[in-house]
CSV table of C-alpha atoms in Angstrom, one decimal:
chain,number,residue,atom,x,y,z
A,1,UNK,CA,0.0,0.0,0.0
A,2,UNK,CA,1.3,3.2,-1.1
A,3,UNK,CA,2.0,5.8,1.6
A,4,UNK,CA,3.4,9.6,2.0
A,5,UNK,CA,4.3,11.6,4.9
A,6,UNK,CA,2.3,14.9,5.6
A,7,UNK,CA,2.6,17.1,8.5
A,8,UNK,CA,4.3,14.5,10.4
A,9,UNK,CA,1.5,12.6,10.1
A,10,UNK,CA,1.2,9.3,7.9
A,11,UNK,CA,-1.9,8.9,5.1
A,12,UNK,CA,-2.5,7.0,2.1
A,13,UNK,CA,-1.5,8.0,-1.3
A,14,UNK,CA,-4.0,10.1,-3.3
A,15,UNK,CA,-4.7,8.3,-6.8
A,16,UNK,CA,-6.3,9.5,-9.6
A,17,UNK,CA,-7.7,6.7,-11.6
A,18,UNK,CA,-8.2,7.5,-15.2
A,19,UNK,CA,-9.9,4.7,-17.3
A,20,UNK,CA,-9.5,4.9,-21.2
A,21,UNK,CA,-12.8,2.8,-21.6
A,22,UNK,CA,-12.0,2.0,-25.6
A,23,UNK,CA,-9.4,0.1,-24.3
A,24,UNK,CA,-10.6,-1.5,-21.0
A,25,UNK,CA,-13.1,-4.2,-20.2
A,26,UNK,CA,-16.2,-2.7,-17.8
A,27,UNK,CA,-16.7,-6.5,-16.2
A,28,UNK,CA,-13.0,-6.2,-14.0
A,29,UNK,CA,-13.1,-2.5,-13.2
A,30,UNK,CA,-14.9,-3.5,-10.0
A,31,UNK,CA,-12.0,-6.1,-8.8
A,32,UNK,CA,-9.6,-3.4,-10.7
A,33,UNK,CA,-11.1,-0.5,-7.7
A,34,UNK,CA,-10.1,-3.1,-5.4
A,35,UNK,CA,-6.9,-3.4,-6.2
A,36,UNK,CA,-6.3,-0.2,-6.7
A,37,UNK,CA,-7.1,0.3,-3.0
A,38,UNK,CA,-3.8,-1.7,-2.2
A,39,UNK,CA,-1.7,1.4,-3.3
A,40,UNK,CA,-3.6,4.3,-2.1
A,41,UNK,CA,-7.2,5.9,-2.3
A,42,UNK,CA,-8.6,7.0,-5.6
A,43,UNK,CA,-9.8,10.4,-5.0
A,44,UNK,CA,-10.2,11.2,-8.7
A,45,UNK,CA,-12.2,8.2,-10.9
A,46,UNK,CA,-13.1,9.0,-14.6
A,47,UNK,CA,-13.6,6.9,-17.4
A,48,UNK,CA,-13.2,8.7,-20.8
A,49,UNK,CA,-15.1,7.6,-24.1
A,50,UNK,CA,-18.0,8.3,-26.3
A,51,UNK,CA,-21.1,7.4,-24.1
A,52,UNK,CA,-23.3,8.0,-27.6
A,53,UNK,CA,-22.0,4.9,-29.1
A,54,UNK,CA,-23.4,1.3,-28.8
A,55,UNK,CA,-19.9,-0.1,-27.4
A,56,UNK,CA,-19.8,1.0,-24.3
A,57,UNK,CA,-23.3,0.9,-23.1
A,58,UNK,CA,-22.4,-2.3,-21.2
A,59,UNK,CA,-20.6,0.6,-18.8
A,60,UNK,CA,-23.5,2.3,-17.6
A,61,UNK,CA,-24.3,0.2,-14.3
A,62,UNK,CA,-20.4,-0.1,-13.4
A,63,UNK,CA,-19.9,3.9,-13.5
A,64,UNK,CA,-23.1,4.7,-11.4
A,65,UNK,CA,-22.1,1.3,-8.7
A,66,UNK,CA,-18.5,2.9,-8.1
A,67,UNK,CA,-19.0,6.4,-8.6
A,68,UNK,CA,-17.0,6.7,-11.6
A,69,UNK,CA,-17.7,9.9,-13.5
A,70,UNK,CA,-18.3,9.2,-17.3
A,71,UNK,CA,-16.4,12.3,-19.2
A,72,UNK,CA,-17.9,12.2,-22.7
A,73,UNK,CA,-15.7,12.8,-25.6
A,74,UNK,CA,-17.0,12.8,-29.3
A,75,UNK,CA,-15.0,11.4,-32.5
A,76,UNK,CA,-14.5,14.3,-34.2
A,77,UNK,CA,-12.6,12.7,-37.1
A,78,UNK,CA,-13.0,8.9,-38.0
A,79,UNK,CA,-10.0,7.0,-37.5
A,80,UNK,CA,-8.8,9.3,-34.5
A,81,UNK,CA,-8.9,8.4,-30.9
A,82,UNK,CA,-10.2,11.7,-28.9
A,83,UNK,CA,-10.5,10.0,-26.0
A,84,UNK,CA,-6.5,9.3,-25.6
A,85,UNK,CA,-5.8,13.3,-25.7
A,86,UNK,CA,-8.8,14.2,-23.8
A,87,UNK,CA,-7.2,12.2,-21.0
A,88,UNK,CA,-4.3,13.2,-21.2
A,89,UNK,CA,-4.6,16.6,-21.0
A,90,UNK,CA,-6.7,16.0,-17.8
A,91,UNK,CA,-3.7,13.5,-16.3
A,92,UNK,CA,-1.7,16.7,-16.6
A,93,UNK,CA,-3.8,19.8,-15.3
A,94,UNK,CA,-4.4,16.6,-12.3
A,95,UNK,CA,-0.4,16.8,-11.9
A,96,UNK,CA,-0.4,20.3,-12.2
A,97,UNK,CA,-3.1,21.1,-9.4
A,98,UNK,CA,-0.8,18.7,-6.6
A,99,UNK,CA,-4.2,17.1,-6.1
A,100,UNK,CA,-3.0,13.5,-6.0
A,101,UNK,CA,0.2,11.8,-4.8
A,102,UNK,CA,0.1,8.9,-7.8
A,103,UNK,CA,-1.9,7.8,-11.3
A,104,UNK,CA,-3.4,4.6,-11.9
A,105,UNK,CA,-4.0,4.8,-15.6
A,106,UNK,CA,-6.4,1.8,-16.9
A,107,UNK,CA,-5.7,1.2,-20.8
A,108,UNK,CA,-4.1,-1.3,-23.3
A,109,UNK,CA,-2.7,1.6,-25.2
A,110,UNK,CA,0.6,2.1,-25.8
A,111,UNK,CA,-0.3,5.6,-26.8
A,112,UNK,CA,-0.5,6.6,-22.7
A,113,UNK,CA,3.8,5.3,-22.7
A,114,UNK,CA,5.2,8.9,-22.8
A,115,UNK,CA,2.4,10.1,-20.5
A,116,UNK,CA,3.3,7.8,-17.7
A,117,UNK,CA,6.7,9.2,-18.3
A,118,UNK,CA,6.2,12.6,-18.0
A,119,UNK,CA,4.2,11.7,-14.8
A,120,UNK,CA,6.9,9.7,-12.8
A,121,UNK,CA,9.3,12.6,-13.9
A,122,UNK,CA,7.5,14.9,-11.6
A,123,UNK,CA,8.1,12.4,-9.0
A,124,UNK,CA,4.9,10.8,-8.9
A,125,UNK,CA,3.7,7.1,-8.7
A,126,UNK,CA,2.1,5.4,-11.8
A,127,UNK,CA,0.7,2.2,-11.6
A,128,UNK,CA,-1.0,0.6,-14.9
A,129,UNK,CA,-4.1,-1.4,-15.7
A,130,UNK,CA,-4.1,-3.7,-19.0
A,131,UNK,CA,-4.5,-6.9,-20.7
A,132,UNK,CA,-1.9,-8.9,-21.3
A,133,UNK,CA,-1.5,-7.7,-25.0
A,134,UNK,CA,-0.2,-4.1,-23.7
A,135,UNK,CA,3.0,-3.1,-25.2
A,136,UNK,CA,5.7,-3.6,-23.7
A,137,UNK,CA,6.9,0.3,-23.5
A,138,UNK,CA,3.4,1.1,-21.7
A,139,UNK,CA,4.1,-1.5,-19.2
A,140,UNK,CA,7.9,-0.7,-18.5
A,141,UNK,CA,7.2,3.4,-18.3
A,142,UNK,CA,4.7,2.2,-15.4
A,143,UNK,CA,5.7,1.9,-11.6
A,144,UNK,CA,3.8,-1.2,-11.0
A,145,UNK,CA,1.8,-2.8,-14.2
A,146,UNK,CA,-1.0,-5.6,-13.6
A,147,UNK,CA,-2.5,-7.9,-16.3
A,148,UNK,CA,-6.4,-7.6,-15.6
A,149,UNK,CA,-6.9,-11.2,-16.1
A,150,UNK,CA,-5.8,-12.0,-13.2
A,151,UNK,CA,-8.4,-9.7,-11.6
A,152,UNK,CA,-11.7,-11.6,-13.0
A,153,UNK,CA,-13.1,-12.6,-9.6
A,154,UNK,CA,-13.4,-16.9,-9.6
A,155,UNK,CA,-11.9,-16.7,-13.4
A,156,UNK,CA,-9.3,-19.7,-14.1
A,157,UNK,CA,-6.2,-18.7,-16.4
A,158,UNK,CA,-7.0,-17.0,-19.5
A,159,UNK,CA,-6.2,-19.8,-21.7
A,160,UNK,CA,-5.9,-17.6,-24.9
A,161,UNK,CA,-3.2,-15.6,-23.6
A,162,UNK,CA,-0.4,-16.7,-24.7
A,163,UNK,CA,2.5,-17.5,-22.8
A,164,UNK,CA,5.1,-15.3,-24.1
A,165,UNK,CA,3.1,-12.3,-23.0
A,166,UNK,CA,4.6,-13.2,-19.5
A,167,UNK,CA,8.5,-13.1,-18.7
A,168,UNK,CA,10.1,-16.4,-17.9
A,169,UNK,CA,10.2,-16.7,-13.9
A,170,UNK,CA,13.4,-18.4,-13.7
A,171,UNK,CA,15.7,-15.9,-15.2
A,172,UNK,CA,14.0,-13.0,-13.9
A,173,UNK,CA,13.8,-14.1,-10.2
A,174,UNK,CA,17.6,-15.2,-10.3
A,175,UNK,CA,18.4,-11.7,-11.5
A,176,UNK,CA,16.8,-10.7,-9.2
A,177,UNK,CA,18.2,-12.7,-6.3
A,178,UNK,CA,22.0,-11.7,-7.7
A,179,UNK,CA,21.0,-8.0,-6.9
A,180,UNK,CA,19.3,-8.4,-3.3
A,181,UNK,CA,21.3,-11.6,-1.6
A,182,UNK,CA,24.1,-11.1,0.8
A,183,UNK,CA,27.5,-12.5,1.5
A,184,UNK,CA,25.6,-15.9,2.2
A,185,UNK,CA,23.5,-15.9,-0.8
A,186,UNK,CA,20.4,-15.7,1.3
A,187,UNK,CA,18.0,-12.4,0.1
A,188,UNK,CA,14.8,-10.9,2.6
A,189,UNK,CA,11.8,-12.1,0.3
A,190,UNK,CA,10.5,-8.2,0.7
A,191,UNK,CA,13.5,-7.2,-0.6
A,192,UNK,CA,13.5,-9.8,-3.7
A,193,UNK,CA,9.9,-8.9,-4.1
A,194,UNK,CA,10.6,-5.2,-4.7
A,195,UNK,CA,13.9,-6.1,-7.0
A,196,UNK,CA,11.7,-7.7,-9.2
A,197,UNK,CA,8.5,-5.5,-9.7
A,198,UNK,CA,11.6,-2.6,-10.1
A,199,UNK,CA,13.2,-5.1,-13.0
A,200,UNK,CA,9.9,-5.7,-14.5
A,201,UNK,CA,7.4,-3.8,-13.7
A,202,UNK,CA,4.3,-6.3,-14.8
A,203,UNK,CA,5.7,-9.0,-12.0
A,204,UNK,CA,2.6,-10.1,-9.9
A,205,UNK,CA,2.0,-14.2,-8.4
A,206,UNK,CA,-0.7,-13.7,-9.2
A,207,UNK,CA,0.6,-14.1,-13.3
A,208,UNK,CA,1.9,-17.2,-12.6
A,209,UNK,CA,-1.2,-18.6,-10.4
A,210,UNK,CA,-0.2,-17.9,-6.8
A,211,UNK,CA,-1.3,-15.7,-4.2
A,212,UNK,CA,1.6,-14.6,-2.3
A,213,UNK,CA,5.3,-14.1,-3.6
A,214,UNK,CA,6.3,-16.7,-1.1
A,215,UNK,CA,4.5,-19.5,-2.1
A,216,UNK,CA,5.6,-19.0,-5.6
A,217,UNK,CA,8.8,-19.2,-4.4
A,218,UNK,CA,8.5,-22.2,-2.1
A,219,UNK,CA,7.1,-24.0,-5.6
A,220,UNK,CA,10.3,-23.4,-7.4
A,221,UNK,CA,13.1,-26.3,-7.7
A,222,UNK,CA,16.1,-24.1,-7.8
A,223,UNK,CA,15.3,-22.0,-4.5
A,224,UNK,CA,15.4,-22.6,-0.6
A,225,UNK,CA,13.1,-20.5,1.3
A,226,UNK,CA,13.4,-20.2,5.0
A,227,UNK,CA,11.7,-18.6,8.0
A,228,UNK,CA,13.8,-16.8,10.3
A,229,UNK,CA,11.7,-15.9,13.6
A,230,UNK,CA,12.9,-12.1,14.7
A,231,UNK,CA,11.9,-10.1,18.0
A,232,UNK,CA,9.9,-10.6,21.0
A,233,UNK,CA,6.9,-10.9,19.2
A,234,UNK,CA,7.6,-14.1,17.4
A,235,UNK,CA,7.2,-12.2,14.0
A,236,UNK,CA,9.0,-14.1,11.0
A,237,UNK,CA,10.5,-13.7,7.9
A,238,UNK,CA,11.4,-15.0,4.9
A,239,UNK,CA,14.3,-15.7,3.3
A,240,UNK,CA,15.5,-16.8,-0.2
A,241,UNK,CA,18.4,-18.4,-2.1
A,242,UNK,CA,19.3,-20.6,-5.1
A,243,UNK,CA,19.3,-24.1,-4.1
A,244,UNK,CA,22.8,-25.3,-2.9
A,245,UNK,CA,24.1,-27.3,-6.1
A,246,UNK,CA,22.3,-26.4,-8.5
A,247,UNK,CA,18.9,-28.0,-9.9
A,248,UNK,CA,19.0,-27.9,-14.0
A,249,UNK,CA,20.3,-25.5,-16.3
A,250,UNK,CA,22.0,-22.2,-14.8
A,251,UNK,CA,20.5,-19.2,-15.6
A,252,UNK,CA,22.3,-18.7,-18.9
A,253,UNK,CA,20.7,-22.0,-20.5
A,254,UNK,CA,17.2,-20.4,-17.8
């Protein structure tokens, strides 16, 4: 969860949530609200489109439900998307104002990829909302980036995504474990876990059908995880490393 000192005093990030709805899907964006409240509290939440056309009527009952307001943009000119500058112009007079502490921008489109630039060069959190299919610049310009698949509430894996969409684990989370372990070769499993959404911005257990970073590490061959017990309180943590000895291919051959 996404915090910021003020006054001494500490709150939850301000969000603004800006949905581009020609490129979104309204049947997640009420798990998508939900996880967006893991990063802060969405104090602005606008979806952008053309409300006259018969595409996104299936909308109506999801903006009213989570108070989104609906910000109508016409299509002036066929073949050009409106709705991408409209939004964009708002994400900046939002920046502008010091209104909000982060973005969460909600789009497919890689056409938002210098705009969560510009935002995160003022210093300020982005975190993007897509389908797998997102381009690859959108989803590395973004703090944090999560697939919406894996938000469909009771929905199995989306078997028409296909599997290069996703990094492979192995190389990634050794990479990872090279940059956070110490002398011993043991790495904190918070620390490993924020090496790796910093490497690749899309990482999530979720992607690869767990729900905690731990167990996805406890299910892989080439790792030892351990739980070190710490203070008074009997609190624990975890610990990582690459197997002593090796288990298949090193990371080169990974």
């Amino acid at each position: 969860m996404a915090v910021v000192e003020r006054n001494g005093a500490t709150t939850y990030g301000r969000l603004a949530v800006l949905i581009d709805a020609d490129n979104a899907q309204a049947a997640v964006i009420q798990e998508l609200m939900l996880e967006v409240a893991r990063y802060g509290t969405a104090t602005v939440k606008r979806a952008y489109g053309d409300w006259t056309t018969p595409n996104l009527q299936g909308w109506k009952d999801v903006l009213h439900r989570l108070a989104i307001q609906p910000i109508q943009q016409f299509q002036y000119t066929s073949g050009k998307n409106a709705t991408d500058s409209a939004l964009i112009i708002d994400a900046m007079d939002i920046l502008h104002s010091g209104r909000v502490d982060g973005f969460c921008l909600v789009s497919s489109d890689s056409d938002f990829t210098r705009l969560a630039t510009r935002i995160r060069e003022a210093g300020l959190a982005v975190y993007g909302f897509g389908e797998r299919k997102t381009p690859a610049p959108f989803v590395a310009a973004c703090q944090k980036f999560v697939f919406t698949e894996i938000l469909r509430a009771g929905a199995e894996e989306d078997k028409s995504a296909e599997p290069a969409a996703l990094p492979k684990l192995r190389p990634m989370v050794l990479r990872a474990l090279e940059a956070t372990a110490r002398d011993d070769g043991w790495a904190l499993l918070a620390a490993l876990g924020s090496q790796l959404t910093l490497n690749h911005p899309s990482f999530d257990p979720r992607n690869y059908q767990c729900s905690k970073l731990g167990e996805l590490m406890r299910k892989q061959a080439y790792l030892e995880v351990k739980e070190v017990t710490t203070g008074e309180n009997g609190s624990a943590n975890l610990y990582v490393r690459r197997r002593q000895g090796g288990v298949g291919p090193g990371l080169a051959a990974a």
